[in-house]
Coordinates of N, CA and C in Angstrom, one line a residue:
X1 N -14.9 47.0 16.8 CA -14.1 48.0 16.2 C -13.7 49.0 17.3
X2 N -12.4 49.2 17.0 CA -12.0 50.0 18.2 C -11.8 51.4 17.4
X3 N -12.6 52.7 18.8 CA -12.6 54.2 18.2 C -11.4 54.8 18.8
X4 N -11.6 56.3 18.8 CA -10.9 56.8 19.3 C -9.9 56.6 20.4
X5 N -11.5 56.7 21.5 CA -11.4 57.1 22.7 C -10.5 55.7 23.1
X6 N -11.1 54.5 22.4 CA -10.6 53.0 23.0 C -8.9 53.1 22.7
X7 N -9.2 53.5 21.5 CA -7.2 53.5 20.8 C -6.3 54.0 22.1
X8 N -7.1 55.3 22.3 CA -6.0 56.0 23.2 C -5.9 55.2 24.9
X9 N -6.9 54.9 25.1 CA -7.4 54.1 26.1 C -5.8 52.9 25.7
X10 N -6.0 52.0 25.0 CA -5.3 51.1 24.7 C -4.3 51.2 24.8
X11 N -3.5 52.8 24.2 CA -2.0 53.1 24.0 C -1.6 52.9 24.9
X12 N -2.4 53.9 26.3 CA -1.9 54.0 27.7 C -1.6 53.4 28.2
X13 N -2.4 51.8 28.5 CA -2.3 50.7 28.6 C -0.8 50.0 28.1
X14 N -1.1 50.1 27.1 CA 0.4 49.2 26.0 C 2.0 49.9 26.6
X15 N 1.5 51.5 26.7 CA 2.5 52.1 26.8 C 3.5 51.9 28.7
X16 N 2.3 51.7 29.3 CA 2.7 51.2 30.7 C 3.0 50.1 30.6
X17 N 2.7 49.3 29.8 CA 3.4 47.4 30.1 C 4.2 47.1 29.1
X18 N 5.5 47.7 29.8 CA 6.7 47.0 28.3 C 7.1 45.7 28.4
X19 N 6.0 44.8 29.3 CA 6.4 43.5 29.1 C 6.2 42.8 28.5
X20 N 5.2 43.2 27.0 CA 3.7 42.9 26.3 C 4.8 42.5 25.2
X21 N 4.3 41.0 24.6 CA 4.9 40.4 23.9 C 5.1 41.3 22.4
X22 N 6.3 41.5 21.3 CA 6.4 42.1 20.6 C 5.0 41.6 19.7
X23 N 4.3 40.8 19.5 CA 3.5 40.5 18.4 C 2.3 41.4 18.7
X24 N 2.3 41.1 20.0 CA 0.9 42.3 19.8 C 1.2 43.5 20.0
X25 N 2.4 44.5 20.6 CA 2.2 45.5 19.7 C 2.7 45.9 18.1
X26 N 2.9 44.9 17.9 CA 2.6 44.8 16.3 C 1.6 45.0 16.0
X27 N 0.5 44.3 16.0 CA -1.4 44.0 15.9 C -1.5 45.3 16.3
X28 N -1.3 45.9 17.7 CA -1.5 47.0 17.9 C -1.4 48.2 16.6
X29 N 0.2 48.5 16.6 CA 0.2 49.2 15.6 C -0.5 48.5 14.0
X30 N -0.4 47.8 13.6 CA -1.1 47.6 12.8 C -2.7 47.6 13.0
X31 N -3.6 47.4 13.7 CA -4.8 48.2 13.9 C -5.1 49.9 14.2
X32 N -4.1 50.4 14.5 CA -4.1 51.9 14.9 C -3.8 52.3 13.5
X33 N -2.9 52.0 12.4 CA -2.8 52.0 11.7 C -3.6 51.8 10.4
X34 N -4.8 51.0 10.5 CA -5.9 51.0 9.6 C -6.9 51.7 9.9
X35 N -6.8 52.5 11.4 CA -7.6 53.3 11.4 C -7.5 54.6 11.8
X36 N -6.4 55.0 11.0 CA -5.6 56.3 10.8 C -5.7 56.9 12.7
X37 N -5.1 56.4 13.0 CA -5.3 57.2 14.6 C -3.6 57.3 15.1
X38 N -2.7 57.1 13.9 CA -1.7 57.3 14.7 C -1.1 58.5 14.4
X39 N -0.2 58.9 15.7 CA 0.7 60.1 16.1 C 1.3 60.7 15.0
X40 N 1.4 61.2 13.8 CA 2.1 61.0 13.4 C 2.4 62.6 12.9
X41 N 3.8 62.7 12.4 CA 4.9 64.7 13.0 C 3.5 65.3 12.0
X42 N 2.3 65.7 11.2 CA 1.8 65.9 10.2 C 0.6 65.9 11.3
X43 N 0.2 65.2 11.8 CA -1.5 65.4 12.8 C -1.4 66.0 13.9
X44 N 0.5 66.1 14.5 CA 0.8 66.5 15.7 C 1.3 68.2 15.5
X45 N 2.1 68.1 14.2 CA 2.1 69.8 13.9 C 0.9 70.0 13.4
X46 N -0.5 69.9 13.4 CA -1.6 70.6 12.9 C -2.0 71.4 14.3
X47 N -1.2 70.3 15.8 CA -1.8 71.0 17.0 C -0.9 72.3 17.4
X48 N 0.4 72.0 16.9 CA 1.5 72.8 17.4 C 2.0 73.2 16.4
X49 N 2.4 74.7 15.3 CA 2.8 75.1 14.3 C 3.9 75.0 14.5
X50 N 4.6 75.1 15.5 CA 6.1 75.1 15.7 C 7.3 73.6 15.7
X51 N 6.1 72.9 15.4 CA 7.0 71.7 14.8 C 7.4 71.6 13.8
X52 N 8.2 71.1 13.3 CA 9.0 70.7 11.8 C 8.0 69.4 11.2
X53 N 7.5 69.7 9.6 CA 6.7 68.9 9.4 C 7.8 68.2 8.3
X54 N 9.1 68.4 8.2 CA 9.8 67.0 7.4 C 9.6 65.6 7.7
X55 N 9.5 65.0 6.6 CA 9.1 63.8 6.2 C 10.0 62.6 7.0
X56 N 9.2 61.5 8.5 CA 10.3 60.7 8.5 C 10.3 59.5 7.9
X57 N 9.6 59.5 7.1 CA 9.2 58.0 6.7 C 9.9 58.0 5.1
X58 N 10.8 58.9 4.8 CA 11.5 58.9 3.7 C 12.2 57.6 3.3
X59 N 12.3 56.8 2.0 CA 12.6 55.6 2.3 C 11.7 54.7 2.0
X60 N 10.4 54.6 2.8 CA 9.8 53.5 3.1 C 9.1 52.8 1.2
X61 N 9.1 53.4 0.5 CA 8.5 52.7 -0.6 C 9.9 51.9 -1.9
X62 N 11.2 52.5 -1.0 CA 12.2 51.4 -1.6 C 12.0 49.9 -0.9
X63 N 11.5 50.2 0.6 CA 11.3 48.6 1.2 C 10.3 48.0 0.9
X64 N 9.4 48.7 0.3 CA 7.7 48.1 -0.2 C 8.4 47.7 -1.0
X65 N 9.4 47.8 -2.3 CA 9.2 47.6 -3.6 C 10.4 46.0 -3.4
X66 N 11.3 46.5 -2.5 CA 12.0 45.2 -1.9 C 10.9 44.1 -1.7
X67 N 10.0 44.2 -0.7 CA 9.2 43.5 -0.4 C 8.3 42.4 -1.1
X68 N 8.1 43.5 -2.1 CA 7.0 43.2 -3.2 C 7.4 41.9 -4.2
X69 N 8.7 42.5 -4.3 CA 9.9 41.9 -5.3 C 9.9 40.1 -4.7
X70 N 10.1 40.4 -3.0 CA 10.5 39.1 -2.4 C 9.7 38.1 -2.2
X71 N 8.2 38.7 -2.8 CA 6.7 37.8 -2.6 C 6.5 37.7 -4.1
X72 N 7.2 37.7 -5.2 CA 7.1 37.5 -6.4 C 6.3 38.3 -7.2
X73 N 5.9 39.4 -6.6 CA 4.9 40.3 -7.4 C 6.0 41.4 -8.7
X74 N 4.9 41.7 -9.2 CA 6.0 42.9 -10.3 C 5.4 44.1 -9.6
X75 N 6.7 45.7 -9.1 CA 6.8 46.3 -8.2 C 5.6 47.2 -9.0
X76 N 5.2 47.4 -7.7 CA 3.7 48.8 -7.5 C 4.1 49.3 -5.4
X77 N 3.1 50.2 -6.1 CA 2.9 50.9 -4.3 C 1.6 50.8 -4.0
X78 N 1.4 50.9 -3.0 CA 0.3 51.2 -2.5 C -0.2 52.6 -2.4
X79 N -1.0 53.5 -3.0 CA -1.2 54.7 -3.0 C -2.4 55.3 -1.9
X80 N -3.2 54.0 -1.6 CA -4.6 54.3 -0.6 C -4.3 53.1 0.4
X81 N -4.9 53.2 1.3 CA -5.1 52.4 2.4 C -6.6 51.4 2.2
X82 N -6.9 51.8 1.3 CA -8.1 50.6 0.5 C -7.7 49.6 -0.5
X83 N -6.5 50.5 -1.3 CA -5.8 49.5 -2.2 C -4.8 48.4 -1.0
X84 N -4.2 48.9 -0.3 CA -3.6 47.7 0.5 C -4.4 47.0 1.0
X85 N -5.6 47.0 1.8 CA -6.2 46.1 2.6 C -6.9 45.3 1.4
X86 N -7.0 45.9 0.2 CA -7.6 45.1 -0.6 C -6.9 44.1 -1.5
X87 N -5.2 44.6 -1.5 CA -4.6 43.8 -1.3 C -4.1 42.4 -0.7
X88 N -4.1 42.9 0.9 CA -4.3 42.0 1.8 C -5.6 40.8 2.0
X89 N -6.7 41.1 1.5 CA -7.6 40.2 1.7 C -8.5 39.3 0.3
X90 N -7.2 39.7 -0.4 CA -7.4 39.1 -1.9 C -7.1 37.4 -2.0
X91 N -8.2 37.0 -2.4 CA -8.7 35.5 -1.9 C -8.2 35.1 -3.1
X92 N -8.0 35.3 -4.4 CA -7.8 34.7 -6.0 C -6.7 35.2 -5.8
X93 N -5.9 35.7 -5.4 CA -4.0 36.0 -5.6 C -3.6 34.0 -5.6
X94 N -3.0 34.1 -6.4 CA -1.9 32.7 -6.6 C -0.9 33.0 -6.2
X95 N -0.3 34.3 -6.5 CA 1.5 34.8 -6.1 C 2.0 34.2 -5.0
X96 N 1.2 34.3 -4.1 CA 1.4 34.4 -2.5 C 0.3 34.2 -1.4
X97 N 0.7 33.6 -0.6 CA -0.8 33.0 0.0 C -1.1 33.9 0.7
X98 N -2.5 34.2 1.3 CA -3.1 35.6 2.2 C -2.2 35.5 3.7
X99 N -1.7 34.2 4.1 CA -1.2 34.2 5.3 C 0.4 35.1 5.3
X100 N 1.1 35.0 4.8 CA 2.1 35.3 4.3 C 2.0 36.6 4.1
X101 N 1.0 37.4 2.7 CA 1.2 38.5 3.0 C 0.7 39.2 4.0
X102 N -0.1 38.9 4.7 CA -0.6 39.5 6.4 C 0.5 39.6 7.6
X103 N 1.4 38.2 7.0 CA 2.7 38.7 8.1 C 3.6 39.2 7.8
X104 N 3.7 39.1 6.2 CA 4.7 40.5 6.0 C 4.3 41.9 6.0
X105 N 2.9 42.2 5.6 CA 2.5 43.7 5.6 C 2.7 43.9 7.1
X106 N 2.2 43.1 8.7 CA 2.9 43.1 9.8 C 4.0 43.7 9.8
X107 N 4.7 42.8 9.4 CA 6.3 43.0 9.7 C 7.0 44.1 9.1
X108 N 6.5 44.6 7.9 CA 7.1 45.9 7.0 C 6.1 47.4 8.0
X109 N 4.9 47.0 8.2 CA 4.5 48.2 9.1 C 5.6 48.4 10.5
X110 N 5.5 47.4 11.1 CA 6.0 47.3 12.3 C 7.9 48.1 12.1
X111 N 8.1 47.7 11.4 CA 9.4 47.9 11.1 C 9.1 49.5 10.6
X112 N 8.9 49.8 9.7 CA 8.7 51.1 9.3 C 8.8 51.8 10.4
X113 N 7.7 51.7 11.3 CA 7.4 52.6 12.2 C 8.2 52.4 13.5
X114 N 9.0 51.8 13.5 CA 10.1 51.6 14.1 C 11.4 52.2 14.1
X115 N 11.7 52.4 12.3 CA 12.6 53.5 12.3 C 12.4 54.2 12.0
X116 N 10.9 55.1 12.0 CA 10.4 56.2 12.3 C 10.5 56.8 13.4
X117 N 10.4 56.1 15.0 CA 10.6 56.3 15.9 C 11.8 56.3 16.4
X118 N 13.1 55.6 15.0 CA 14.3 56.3 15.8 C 14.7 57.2 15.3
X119 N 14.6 57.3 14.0 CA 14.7 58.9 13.4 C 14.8 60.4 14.0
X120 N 13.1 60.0 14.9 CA 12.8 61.2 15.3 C 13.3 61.9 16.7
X121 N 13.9 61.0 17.8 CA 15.2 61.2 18.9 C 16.7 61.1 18.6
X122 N 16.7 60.3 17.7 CA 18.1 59.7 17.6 C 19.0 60.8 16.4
X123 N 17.8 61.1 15.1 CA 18.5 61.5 14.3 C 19.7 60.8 13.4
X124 N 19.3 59.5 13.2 CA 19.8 58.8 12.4 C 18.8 57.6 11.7
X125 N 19.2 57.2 10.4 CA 18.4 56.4 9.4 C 19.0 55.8 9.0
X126 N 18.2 54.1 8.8 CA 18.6 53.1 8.1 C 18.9 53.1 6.7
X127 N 19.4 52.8 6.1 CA 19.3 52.6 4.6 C 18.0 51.9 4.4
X128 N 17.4 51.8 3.1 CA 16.1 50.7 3.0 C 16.4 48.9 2.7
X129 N 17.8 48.8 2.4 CA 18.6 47.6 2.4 C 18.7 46.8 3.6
X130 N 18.4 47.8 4.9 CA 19.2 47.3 6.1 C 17.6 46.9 6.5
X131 N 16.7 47.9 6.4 CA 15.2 47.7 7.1 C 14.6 46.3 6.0
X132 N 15.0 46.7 5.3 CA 14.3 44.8 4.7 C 15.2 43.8 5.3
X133 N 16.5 43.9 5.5 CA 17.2 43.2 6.1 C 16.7 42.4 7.5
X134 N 16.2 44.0 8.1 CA 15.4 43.4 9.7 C 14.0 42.9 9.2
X135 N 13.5 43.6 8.4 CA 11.9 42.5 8.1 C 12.0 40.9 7.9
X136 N 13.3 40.6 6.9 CA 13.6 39.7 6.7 C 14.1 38.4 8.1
X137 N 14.8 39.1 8.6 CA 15.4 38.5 9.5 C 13.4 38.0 11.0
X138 N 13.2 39.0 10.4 CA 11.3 38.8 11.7 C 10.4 37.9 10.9
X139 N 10.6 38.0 9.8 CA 9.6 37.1 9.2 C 10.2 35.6 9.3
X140 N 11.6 35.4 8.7 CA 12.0 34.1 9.3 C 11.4 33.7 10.7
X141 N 12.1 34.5 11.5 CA 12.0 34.1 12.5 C 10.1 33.5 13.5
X142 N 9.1 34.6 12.9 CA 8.4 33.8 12.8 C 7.6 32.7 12.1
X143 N 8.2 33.0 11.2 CA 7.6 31.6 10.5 C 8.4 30.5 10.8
X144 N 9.6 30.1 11.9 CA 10.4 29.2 12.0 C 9.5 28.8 13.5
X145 N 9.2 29.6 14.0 CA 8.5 29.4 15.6 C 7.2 29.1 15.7
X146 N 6.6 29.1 14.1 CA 4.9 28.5 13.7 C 5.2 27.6 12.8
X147 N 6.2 26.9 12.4 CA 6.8 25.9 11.5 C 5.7 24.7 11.7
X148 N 5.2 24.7 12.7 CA 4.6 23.3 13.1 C 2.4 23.4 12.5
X149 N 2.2 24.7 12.3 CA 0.9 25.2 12.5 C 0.7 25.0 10.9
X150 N -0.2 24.3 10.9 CA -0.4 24.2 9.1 C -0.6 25.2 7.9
X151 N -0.8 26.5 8.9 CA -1.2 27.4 7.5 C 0.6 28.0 7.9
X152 N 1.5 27.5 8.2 CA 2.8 27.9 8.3 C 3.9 26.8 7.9
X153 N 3.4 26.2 7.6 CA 4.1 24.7 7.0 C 5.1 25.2 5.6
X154 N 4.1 26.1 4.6 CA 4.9 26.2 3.5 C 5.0 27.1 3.1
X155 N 5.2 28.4 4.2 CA 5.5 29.5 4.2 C 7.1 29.4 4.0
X156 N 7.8 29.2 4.7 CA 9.5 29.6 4.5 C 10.1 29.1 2.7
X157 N 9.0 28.3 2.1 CA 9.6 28.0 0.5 C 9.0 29.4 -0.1
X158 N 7.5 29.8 0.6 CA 7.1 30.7 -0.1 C 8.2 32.1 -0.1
X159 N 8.5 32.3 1.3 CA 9.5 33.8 1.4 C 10.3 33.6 0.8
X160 N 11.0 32.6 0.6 CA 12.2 32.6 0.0 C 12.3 32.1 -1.5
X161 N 11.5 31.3 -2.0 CA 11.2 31.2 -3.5 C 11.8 32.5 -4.2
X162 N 11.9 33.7 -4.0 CA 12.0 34.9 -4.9 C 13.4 35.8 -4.4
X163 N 14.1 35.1 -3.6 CA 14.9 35.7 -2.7 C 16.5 35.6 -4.0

């Protein structure tokens, strides 16, 4: 289990090698992620009052519900971070196999916090049409590059069964 001190240890690291394959700073953020340690304008204005504490993650529960939709579930949110992981490691789900949704909760984190980070320089936002569009387009893509790995064999009927 990685703490604090390791996280930040790690970021440093990640942050100096932009040569680092995109999947693991995926994993990355998705482990910093489960254990609430990321940056985020709300932990960072508690240091500095003079930040603006608007919301950038506005949006993101139209792409959950997209999401949800495209794995054949009937739409809910996630309200806790125990209900998702409890989600995620739900062994009696039939809807959708555990492999599947682990790479899409991946791919919807990753993404999220991706155009959270352009929001916040750039000052411009995706529609939530366009960001399922890009999840869409990553999840293909790896499940067509693990096409050969057996627990990836009958993934691409699964993503797209609901499409």
């Amino acid at each position: 289990r990685i703490g604090f001190k390791g996280s930040r240890k790690i970021a440093t690291n990640i942050a100096c090698a932009s040569y680092l394959p995109e999947t693991l700073t995926t994993r990355f953020n998705h482990a910093l992620t489960n254990l609430d340690r990321l940056y985020t304008r709300c932990r960072i204005a508690s240091w500095d009052p003079g930040i603006d504490k608007s919301c950038l993650l506005c949006g993101h529960e139209q792409v959950w519900k997209l999401v949800i939709h495209r794995l054949g579930y009937r739409p809910f949110l996630f309200h806790t971070w125990t209900a998702f992981i409890s989600w995620l490691d739900d062994l009696n789900d039939n809807t959708c196999s555990i492999t599947l949704r682990r790479l899409v909760a991946q791919a919807v984190i990753y993404s999220i916090w991706s155009e959270r980070n352009n929001r916040l320089p750039n000052a411009t936002s995706s529609v939530p049409q366009r960001i399922f569009k890009d999840i869409d387009r990553l999840v293909l893509n790896i499940i067509l590059a693990r096409k050969k790995r057996k627990k990836f064999r009958k993934l691409m009927q699964a993503w797209l069964r609901f499409s």
